[in-house]
Amino acid sequence: FWDDLTTLDPAKLRGLDVITMGLDCRSLSRAGRGLGFGDPARSPLYDACLRLLRSCDAKLILIECAADLLTSKHYADAERLRCALRAAGYRVQQRVLDASQFGVPQVRERSFIVATRAGVELPAALGFGFPQAQARLAVVADILDNRPATIAASDVRAHQPEPAARTTKPVQVGRIAGKQMQGYRVYSINAPGVTLTASGGGRARFTGAYAVPG
């Protein structure tokens, strides 16, 4: 364990087979200010990540971040990552994957950048093989257990009717106290859940709220 990534000696990462990096997404997500790698609050952390990547010799590096990293808005930031990896001798592939297309009852899009060291034999002829997305089939109702409600039905104002059948996108059916902010929205259980957040306010902060019959 190392408390501060900005002080980590790159030599400690030498000789590893696989390195995974969960890139801090608060400056890259649409839920944040969108300042990217130039965010004064986090630029030292991003600079440290780039410094470490340039010194890596692992066979494979996997970087995960908010889906927004691989959009045109943050092209320059993603390109800095790709250039650092190429300079260290890696082939780079990237894709946005959504958890709801892999059996998880939650819509959660994330960017994945996979770097494989040149000269390392891989099963696929063209490099790392990303998994193929499947149809969205799982919904929140599939994972519910029997627990008492934490928000009274009287606190919720109807927004639109429950979907008549299972659906593939989150459906907002109510609002707590009529408020529109994320932590006050109530969703159907006959659809995938919304993306969980690590911050934010409201009665349903961090988890989201769902209308459960009975």
XYZ file of N, CA and C in Angstrom:
642
model
N 0.840 -1.197 0.000
C 0.000 0.000 0.000
C 0.877 1.250 0.000
N 0.430 2.253 -0.737
C 1.164 3.512 -0.810
C 0.164 4.647 -0.693
N 0.381 5.533 0.273
C -0.631 6.542 0.596
C -0.780 7.629 -0.467
N 0.294 8.009 -1.118
C 0.266 9.179 -1.997
C 0.903 8.827 -3.337
N 0.077 8.741 -4.373
C 0.567 8.340 -5.684
C 1.607 9.299 -6.222
N 1.518 10.576 -5.844
C 2.452 11.569 -6.389
C 3.875 11.370 -5.879
N 4.046 10.570 -4.822
C 5.387 10.313 -4.286
C 5.871 8.898 -4.566
N 5.104 8.132 -5.335
C 5.474 6.743 -5.607
C 6.653 6.672 -6.570
N 7.663 5.894 -6.205
C 8.832 5.672 -7.049
C 8.442 4.717 -8.178
N 8.584 5.128 -9.449
C 8.210 4.254 -10.560
C 8.906 2.903 -10.523
N 10.080 2.835 -9.901
C 10.818 1.569 -9.836
C 10.013 0.492 -9.116
N 9.096 0.901 -8.226
C 8.292 -0.074 -7.480
C 7.300 -0.797 -8.383
N 7.042 -0.274 -9.576
C 6.098 -0.903 -10.490
C 6.797 -1.712 -11.577
N 8.109 -1.778 -11.536
C 8.844 -2.515 -12.560
C 8.729 -4.026 -12.322
N 8.667 -4.767 -13.413
C 8.665 -6.221 -13.311
C 7.304 -6.840 -13.059
N 6.242 -6.063 -13.133
C 4.896 -6.598 -12.919
C 4.308 -7.092 -14.241
N 3.420 -8.080 -14.168
C 2.749 -8.567 -15.378
C 1.597 -7.656 -15.792
N 0.773 -7.253 -14.818
C -0.428 -6.469 -15.107
C -0.513 -5.303 -14.135
N -0.824 -4.131 -14.654
C -1.071 -2.950 -13.825
C -2.467 -2.428 -14.162
N -3.270 -2.156 -13.150
C -4.580 -1.541 -13.362
C -4.576 -0.167 -12.707
N -5.206 0.793 -13.370
C -5.256 2.165 -12.855
C -6.695 2.675 -12.934
N -7.265 3.010 -11.792
C -8.564 3.669 -11.747
C -8.316 5.167 -11.731
N -8.373 5.788 -12.900
C -8.027 7.200 -13.022
C -9.094 8.065 -12.355
N -8.676 9.003 -11.510
C -9.608 9.892 -10.811
C -10.498 10.598 -11.845
N -11.808 10.382 -11.757
C -12.713 10.872 -12.809
C -13.420 12.173 -12.446
N -13.155 12.730 -11.285
C -13.934 13.897 -10.852
C -13.728 15.112 -11.749
N -12.597 15.201 -12.422
C -12.363 16.322 -13.328
C -12.677 15.961 -14.779
N -13.097 14.713 -15.003
C -13.344 14.237 -16.358
C -14.792 13.850 -16.597
N -15.553 13.665 -15.532
C -16.943 13.242 -15.655
C -17.860 14.428 -15.922
N -18.957 14.162 -16.607
C -19.960 15.205 -16.849
C -20.604 15.673 -15.549
N -20.473 14.877 -14.488
C -21.019 15.277 -13.199
C -20.125 16.294 -12.489
N -18.893 16.455 -12.975
C -17.956 17.409 -12.372
C -17.859 18.683 -13.182
N -16.766 19.411 -12.977
C -16.585 20.690 -13.662
C -15.976 20.546 -15.049
N -15.503 19.364 -15.374
C -15.011 19.112 -16.718
C -13.715 19.800 -17.066
N -12.865 20.067 -16.073
C -11.611 20.777 -16.341
C -10.508 19.858 -16.848
N -10.717 18.565 -16.772
C -9.740 17.619 -17.296
C -8.417 17.641 -16.544
N -7.358 17.254 -17.241
C -6.046 17.177 -16.611
C -5.540 18.537 -16.156
N -6.142 19.622 -16.659
C -5.719 20.954 -16.252
C -6.364 21.448 -14.977
N -7.191 20.632 -14.339
C -7.839 21.021 -13.088
C -6.765 21.267 -12.025
N -6.651 22.498 -11.518
C -5.590 22.788 -10.534
C -5.627 21.883 -9.314
N -6.829 21.439 -8.937
C -6.959 20.619 -7.734
C -6.386 19.222 -7.926
N -6.344 18.730 -9.185
C -5.938 17.341 -9.404
C -4.826 17.173 -10.433
N -4.342 18.252 -11.002
C -3.295 18.114 -12.021
C -2.040 17.411 -11.494
N -1.628 17.623 -10.218
C -0.464 16.865 -9.729
C -0.697 15.354 -9.752
N -1.932 14.950 -9.499
C -2.248 13.520 -9.519
C -2.191 12.980 -10.947
N -2.758 13.713 -11.897
C -2.715 13.271 -13.289
C -1.275 13.247 -13.807
N -0.488 14.250 -13.438
C 0.910 14.275 -13.857
C 1.662 13.059 -13.312
N 1.346 12.687 -12.072
C 1.991 11.514 -11.475
C 1.599 10.243 -12.216
N 0.329 10.145 -12.607
C -0.125 8.972 -13.362
C 0.639 8.859 -14.682
N 0.790 9.975 -15.386
C 1.516 9.967 -16.663
C 2.980 9.584 -16.454
N 3.578 10.120 -15.384
C 4.980 9.808 -15.083
C 5.155 8.311 -14.824
N 4.236 7.710 -14.082
C 4.332 6.289 -13.774
C 4.132 5.441 -15.029
N 3.176 5.844 -15.887
C 2.914 5.062 -17.093
C 4.120 5.054 -18.021
N 4.822 6.177 -18.095
C 5.988 6.252 -18.982
C 7.114 5.319 -18.527
N 7.071 4.897 -17.255
C 8.148 4.069 -16.706
C 7.761 2.601 -16.579
N 6.547 2.255 -16.978
C 6.072 0.890 -16.777
C 6.713 -0.080 -17.771
N 6.828 -1.341 -17.351
C 7.263 -2.390 -18.266
C 6.370 -3.619 -18.152
N 5.173 -3.454 -17.588
C 4.230 -4.569 -17.443
C 3.819 -5.093 -18.817
N 3.317 -6.324 -18.849
C 2.839 -6.884 -20.109
C 1.534 -6.228 -20.542
N 0.707 -5.865 -19.569
C -0.590 -5.271 -19.890
C -0.941 -4.214 -18.855
N -1.498 -3.095 -19.324
C -1.968 -2.019 -18.445
C -3.424 -1.753 -18.766
N -4.261 -1.724 -17.741
C -5.690 -1.447 -17.904
C -6.029 -0.177 -17.137
N -6.561 0.831 -17.847
C -6.948 2.103 -17.240
C -8.455 2.258 -17.365
N -9.115 2.565 -16.250
C -10.581 2.730 -16.231
C -10.908 4.118 -15.737
N -11.931 4.746 -16.344
C -12.319 6.104 -15.961
C -13.739 6.359 -16.444
N -14.241 7.543 -16.180
C -15.565 7.936 -16.655
C -15.621 7.859 -18.175
N -16.812 7.591 -18.698
C -16.973 7.470 -20.147
C -16.563 8.740 -20.868
N -16.695 9.886 -20.204
C -16.402 11.172 -20.837
C -14.939 11.308 -21.250
N -14.042 10.508 -20.670
C -12.634 10.589 -21.048
C -12.454 10.358 -22.541
N -13.274 9.479 -23.129
C -13.121 9.128 -24.534
C -14.111 9.879 -25.419
N -14.432 11.108 -25.048
C -15.267 11.969 -25.883
C -14.389 13.080 -26.460
N -14.957 13.801 -27.403
C -14.190 14.873 -28.043
C -13.793 15.955 -27.040
N -14.612 16.155 -26.006
C -14.310 17.198 -25.021
C -12.978 16.957 -24.336
N -12.667 15.699 -24.061
C -11.436 15.370 -23.341
C -10.439 14.631 -24.247
N -10.521 14.894 -25.542
C -9.607 14.222 -26.472
C -8.149 14.478 -26.090
N -7.815 15.725 -25.766
C -6.418 16.060 -25.461
C -5.925 15.301 -24.234
N -6.794 15.126 -23.234
C -6.400 14.390 -22.024
C -6.160 12.918 -22.348
N -7.088 12.321 -23.096
C -6.925 10.911 -23.469
C -5.688 10.725 -24.336
N -5.409 11.699 -25.202
C -4.241 11.589 -26.079
C -2.950 11.649 -25.265
N -2.929 12.419 -24.190
C -1.746 12.442 -23.326
C -1.501 11.055 -22.723
N -2.571 10.371 -22.336
C -2.429 9.014 -21.815
C -1.901 8.079 -22.895
N -2.507 8.154 -24.078
C -2.089 7.265 -25.171
C -0.631 7.515 -25.564
N -0.231 8.772 -25.623
C 1.157 9.099 -25.989
C 2.144 8.577 -24.950
N 1.782 8.700 -23.668
C 2.656 8.194 -22.608
C 2.841 6.688 -22.733
N 1.758 5.991 -23.063
C 1.828 4.534 -23.198
C 2.622 4.133 -24.437
N 2.390 4.824 -25.547
C 3.142 4.494 -26.772
C 4.624 4.758 -26.587
N 4.944 5.844 -25.873
C 6.350 6.162 -25.626
C 7.024 5.089 -24.780
N 6.226 4.389 -23.962
C 6.780 3.329 -23.123
C 6.803 1.982 -23.839
N 6.365 1.953 -25.114
C 6.451 0.724 -25.894
C 5.192 -0.117 -25.919
N 4.030 0.532 -25.830
C 2.763 -0.206 -25.791
C 1.909 0.049 -27.016
N 1.111 -0.967 -27.360
C 0.019 -0.804 -28.305
C -1.218 -0.444 -27.491
N -2.028 0.469 -27.992
C -3.127 1.019 -27.199
C -4.462 0.782 -27.896
N -5.417 0.276 -27.140
C -6.793 0.128 -27.609
C -7.723 0.751 -26.570
N -8.914 1.135 -27.009
C -9.828 1.801 -26.080
C -11.269 1.518 -26.465
N -12.142 1.597 -25.466
C -13.563 1.403 -25.735
C -14.360 1.876 -24.520
N -15.593 2.312 -24.769
C -16.538 2.612 -23.697
C -17.459 1.408 -23.546
N -17.540 0.866 -22.343
C -18.404 -0.274 -22.049
C -19.444 0.132 -21.017
N -20.631 -0.454 -21.136
C -21.735 -0.162 -20.224
C -22.056 -1.422 -19.432
N -22.018 -1.337 -18.111
C -22.250 -2.506 -17.256
C -23.583 -3.180 -17.544
N -24.597 -2.394 -17.957
C -25.916 -2.975 -18.193
C -25.931 -3.910 -19.395
N -24.893 -3.872 -20.216
C -24.804 -4.771 -21.366
C -23.974 -6.015 -21.062
N -23.706 -6.206 -19.761
C -22.953 -7.388 -19.332
C -23.608 -8.036 -18.111
N -24.935 -7.966 -18.057
C -25.688 -8.670 -17.031
C -25.875 -7.939 -15.725
N -25.412 -6.689 -15.619
C -25.558 -5.910 -14.386
C -26.803 -5.028 -14.497
N -27.686 -5.010 -13.492
C -28.903 -4.208 -13.584
C -28.672 -2.736 -13.256
N -27.675 -2.132 -13.868
C -27.353 -0.730 -13.630
C -26.697 -0.155 -14.885
N -27.174 1.000 -15.321
C -26.534 1.685 -16.442
C -25.300 2.392 -15.903
N -24.149 1.948 -16.335
C -22.894 2.572 -15.905
C -21.878 2.468 -17.031
N -21.677 3.572 -17.730
C -20.711 3.606 -18.821
C -19.340 4.007 -18.283
N -18.327 3.276 -18.726
C -16.971 3.596 -18.301
C -16.016 3.469 -19.489
N -14.991 4.296 -19.481
C -13.928 4.209 -20.475
C -12.908 3.166 -20.044
N -12.430 2.391 -20.995
C -11.354 1.441 -20.737
C -10.264 1.644 -21.788
N -9.053 1.868 -21.323
C -7.883 1.937 -22.193
C -6.995 0.750 -21.845
N -6.701 -0.071 -22.831
C -5.893 -1.275 -22.621
C -4.610 -1.147 -23.424
N -3.499 -1.295 -22.756
C -2.195 -1.187 -23.400
C -1.444 -2.504 -23.255
N -0.983 -3.053 -24.369
C -0.230 -4.306 -24.352
C 1.181 -4.035 -24.880
N 2.154 -4.563 -24.162
C 3.554 -4.292 -24.538
C 3.893 -4.938 -25.873
N 4.501 -4.157 -26.739
C 4.926 -4.667 -28.039
C 5.865 -5.854 -27.849
N 5.634 -6.892 -28.621
C 6.473 -8.083 -28.531
C 5.905 -9.161 -27.638
N 4.876 -8.844 -26.855
C 4.249 -9.844 -25.989
C 3.183 -10.573 -26.788
N 3.237 -11.907 -26.812
C 2.261 -12.676 -27.565
C 0.905 -12.620 -26.882
N -0.131 -12.414 -27.696
C -1.498 -12.325 -27.186
C -2.385 -13.313 -27.926
N -3.469 -13.779 -27.313
C -4.351 -14.741 -27.983
C -4.963 -14.190 -29.262
N -5.402 -12.922 -29.236
C -6.033 -12.334 -30.413
C -4.986 -11.735 -31.343
N -5.182 -11.900 -32.637
C -4.194 -11.446 -33.614
C -4.002 -9.933 -33.569
N -5.047 -9.197 -33.252
C -4.967 -7.743 -33.273
C -4.797 -7.135 -31.884
N -4.473 -7.955 -30.909
C -4.265 -7.414 -29.568
C -5.321 -7.874 -28.596
N -5.541 -7.080 -27.576
C -6.519 -7.414 -26.547
C -7.911 -7.489 -27.155
N -8.689 -8.501 -26.784
C -10.047 -8.648 -27.299
C -11.071 -8.141 -26.295
N -11.692 -7.009 -26.594
C -12.741 -6.503 -25.705
C -13.940 -7.447 -25.730
N -14.636 -7.608 -24.610
C -15.848 -8.440 -24.608
C -16.944 -7.800 -25.453
N -17.788 -8.623 -26.029
C -18.867 -8.136 -26.876
C -20.096 -7.796 -26.031
N -20.628 -6.601 -26.240
C -21.801 -6.166 -25.481
C -23.000 -7.046 -25.818
N -23.838 -7.274 -24.808
C -25.052 -8.074 -24.963
C -26.275 -7.172 -24.799
N -27.428 -7.708 -25.078
C -28.671 -6.957 -24.878
C -28.886 -6.697 -23.387
N -29.451 -5.543 -23.074
C -29.770 -5.222 -21.683
C -30.975 -6.049 -21.238
N -30.748 -6.965 -20.318
C -31.819 -7.853 -19.868
C -32.114 -7.708 -18.382
N -31.123 -7.433 -17.562
C -31.307 -7.382 -16.113
C -31.923 -6.050 -15.691
N -32.818 -6.113 -14.710
C -33.440 -4.905 -14.165
C -33.332 -4.946 -12.641
N -33.641 -3.824 -12.004
C -33.496 -3.720 -10.554
C -34.335 -4.768 -9.833
N -35.513 -5.074 -10.367
C -36.395 -6.053 -9.719
C -35.724 -7.410 -9.547
N -34.743 -7.718 -10.388
C -34.076 -9.021 -10.331
C -33.205 -9.192 -9.092
N -32.827 -8.100 -8.447
C -31.873 -8.216 -7.341
C -32.448 -7.732 -6.004
N -33.743 -7.431 -5.967
C -34.325 -6.908 -4.731
C -34.438 -7.985 -3.665
N -34.229 -7.581 -2.415
C -34.560 -8.456 -1.302
C -35.679 -7.784 -0.501
N -36.148 -8.457 0.531
C -37.332 -8.001 1.253
C -36.923 -7.130 2.437
N -36.857 -5.825 2.211
C -36.518 -4.894 3.276
C -37.550 -3.779 3.325
N -37.745 -3.183 4.497
C -38.750 -2.117 4.595
C -38.330 -0.874 3.827
N -39.316 -0.111 3.389
C -39.043 1.129 2.666
C -38.395 2.146 3.596
N -37.523 2.974 3.044
C -36.866 4.017 3.835
C -37.411 5.404 3.518
N -38.227 5.500 2.470
C -38.863 6.762 2.098
C -40.352 6.510 1.966
N -41.158 7.275 2.657
C -42.606 7.069 2.641
C -43.184 7.412 1.275
N -44.176 6.617 0.863
C -44.827 6.873 -0.426
C -45.468 8.252 -0.461
N -45.884 8.737 0.695
C -46.525 10.054 0.753
C -45.553 11.187 0.435
N -44.259 10.900 0.506
C -43.243 11.916 0.201
C -42.945 12.016 -1.292
N -43.504 11.092 -2.083
C -43.164 11.004 -3.497
C -44.313 11.513 -4.358
N -43.994 12.379 -5.290
C -44.973 12.861 -6.263
C -44.762 12.127 -7.578
N -45.867 11.656 -8.137
C -45.785 10.900 -9.383
C -45.242 11.772 -10.505
N -44.408 11.158 -11.353
C -43.817 11.874 -12.483
C -44.361 11.331 -13.800
N -44.372 10.006 -13.915
C -44.981 9.342 -15.057
C -45.310 7.917 -14.645
N -46.197 7.228 -15.363
C -46.611 5.875 -14.963
C -45.465 4.877 -15.044
N -45.615 3.804 -14.274
C -44.673 2.692 -14.374
C -44.728 2.118 -15.793
N -43.602 1.695 -16.343
C -43.640 1.052 -17.662
C -44.456 -0.240 -17.597
N -45.173 -0.514 -18.667
C -46.038 -1.694 -18.696
C -45.238 -2.987 -18.736
N -44.012 -2.928 -19.226
C -43.153 -4.114 -19.302
C -41.728 -3.716 -18.955
N -40.878 -4.716 -18.807
C -39.468 -4.443 -18.543
C -38.895 -3.604 -19.674
N -38.045 -2.658 -19.320
C -37.477 -1.772 -20.323
C -35.966 -1.706 -20.167
N -35.294 -1.159 -21.158
C -33.828 -1.207 -21.186
C -33.170 0.079 -20.720
N -33.958 1.103 -20.403
C -33.402 2.372 -19.935
C -34.077 2.772 -18.625
N -33.345 3.434 -17.709
C -33.966 3.889 -16.460
C -35.194 4.757 -16.737
N -36.229 4.552 -15.927
C -37.480 5.300 -16.077
C -37.778 6.010 -14.765
N -37.858 7.331 -14.806
C -38.170 8.102 -13.610
C -39.686 8.140 -13.424
N -40.169 7.594 -12.309
C -41.616 7.510 -12.074
C -42.096 8.479 -10.995
N -41.170 9.098 -10.263
C -41.585 10.022 -9.207
C -40.449 10.912 -8.771
N -40.807 11.890 -7.925
C -39.816 12.803 -7.362
C -40.137 13.010 -5.893
N -39.127 12.889 -5.075
C -39.303 13.104 -3.640
C -39.496 14.600 -3.403
N -40.601 14.940 -2.742
C -40.944 16.344 -2.471
C -41.025 17.164 -3.758
N -41.190 16.501 -4.884
C -41.319 17.194 -6.157
C -40.031 17.766 -6.697
N -38.897 17.461 -6.063
C -37.624 18.047 -6.480
C -37.020 17.256 -7.639
N -36.345 17.958 -8.551
C -35.827 17.348 -9.766
C -34.390 16.857 -9.641
N -33.644 17.279 -8.606
C -32.233 16.894 -8.505
C -32.072 15.373 -8.377
N -30.873 14.893 -8.751
C -30.630 13.461 -8.835
C -30.992 12.725 -7.544
N -30.633 13.273 -6.407
C -30.887 12.590 -5.142
C -32.337 12.562 -4.719
N -33.225 13.129 -5.541
C -34.661 13.149 -5.223
C -35.497 12.428 -6.276
N -34.864 11.885 -7.298
C -35.606 11.185 -8.342
C -35.906 9.751 -7.924
N -37.084 9.274 -8.288
C -37.503 7.913 -7.966
C -37.683 7.150 -9.280
N -37.086 5.983 -9.363
C -37.072 5.223 -10.613
C -37.850 3.921 -10.496
N -38.211 3.387 -11.667
C -38.897 2.101 -11.742
C -37.920 0.958 -11.496
N -38.429 -0.125 -10.893
C -37.600 -1.317 -10.708
C -37.656 -2.229 -11.925
N -38.496 -1.883 -12.898
C -38.620 -2.708 -14.108
C -37.686 -2.220 -15.210
N -36.598 -1.608 -14.806
C -35.594 -1.078 -15.719
C -34.235 -1.177 -15.037
N -33.156 -0.996 -15.778
C -31.845 -0.946 -15.124
C -31.775 0.244 -14.173
N -30.942 0.137 -13.152
C -30.757 1.232 -12.214
C -29.895 2.329 -12.808
N -29.919 3.472 -12.157
C -29.085 4.590 -12.597
C -27.668 4.411 -12.063
N -26.737 5.146 -12.648
C -25.346 5.099 -12.216
C -25.221 5.572 -10.772
N -24.524 4.813 -9.951
C -24.289 5.216 -8.561
C -23.275 6.351 -8.535
N -23.437 7.247 -7.574
C -22.521 8.381 -7.452
C -21.804 8.349 -6.109
N -20.626 8.908 -6.084
C -19.829 8.942 -4.857
C -20.028 10.234 -4.083
N -20.804 11.146 -4.634
C -21.049 12.422 -3.960
C -22.426 12.917 -4.365
N -22.793 14.065 -3.845
C -24.111 14.612 -4.155
C -25.032 14.518 -2.961
N -26.122 15.272 -3.002
C -27.040 15.317 -1.874
C -28.370 14.679 -2.196
N -29.355 14.982 -1.358
C -30.692 14.446 -1.557
C -31.000 13.264 -0.667
N -32.278 12.919 -0.604
C -32.709 11.804 0.239
C -32.140 10.472 -0.246
N -31.886 10.364 -1.535
C -31.400 9.099 -2.093
C -29.979 9.239 -2.618
N -29.164 10.048 -1.946
C -27.785 10.209 -2.382
C -27.033 8.877 -2.290
N -26.121 8.703 -3.197
C -25.249 7.523 -3.317
C -25.966 6.305 -3.902
N -27.250 6.108 -3.638
C -27.913 4.845 -4.005
C -28.969 5.005 -5.074
N -29.633 6.161 -5.159
C -30.809 6.278 -5.997
C -32.014 5.752 -5.244
N -33.222 6.154 -5.672
C -34.457 5.705 -5.034
C -35.317 4.964 -6.064
N -35.998 3.927 -5.607
C -36.801 3.075 -6.504
C -38.173 2.813 -5.893
N -39.193 2.824 -6.757
C -40.570 2.566 -6.318
C -40.800 1.063 -6.316
N -40.946 0.495 -5.122
C -41.139 -0.939 -4.962
C -42.589 -1.201 -4.548
N -43.356 -1.955 -5.324
C -44.754 -2.228 -4.948
C -44.862 -2.799 -3.540
N -45.738 -2.219 -2.734
C -45.956 -2.700 -1.377
C -44.900 -2.262 -0.392
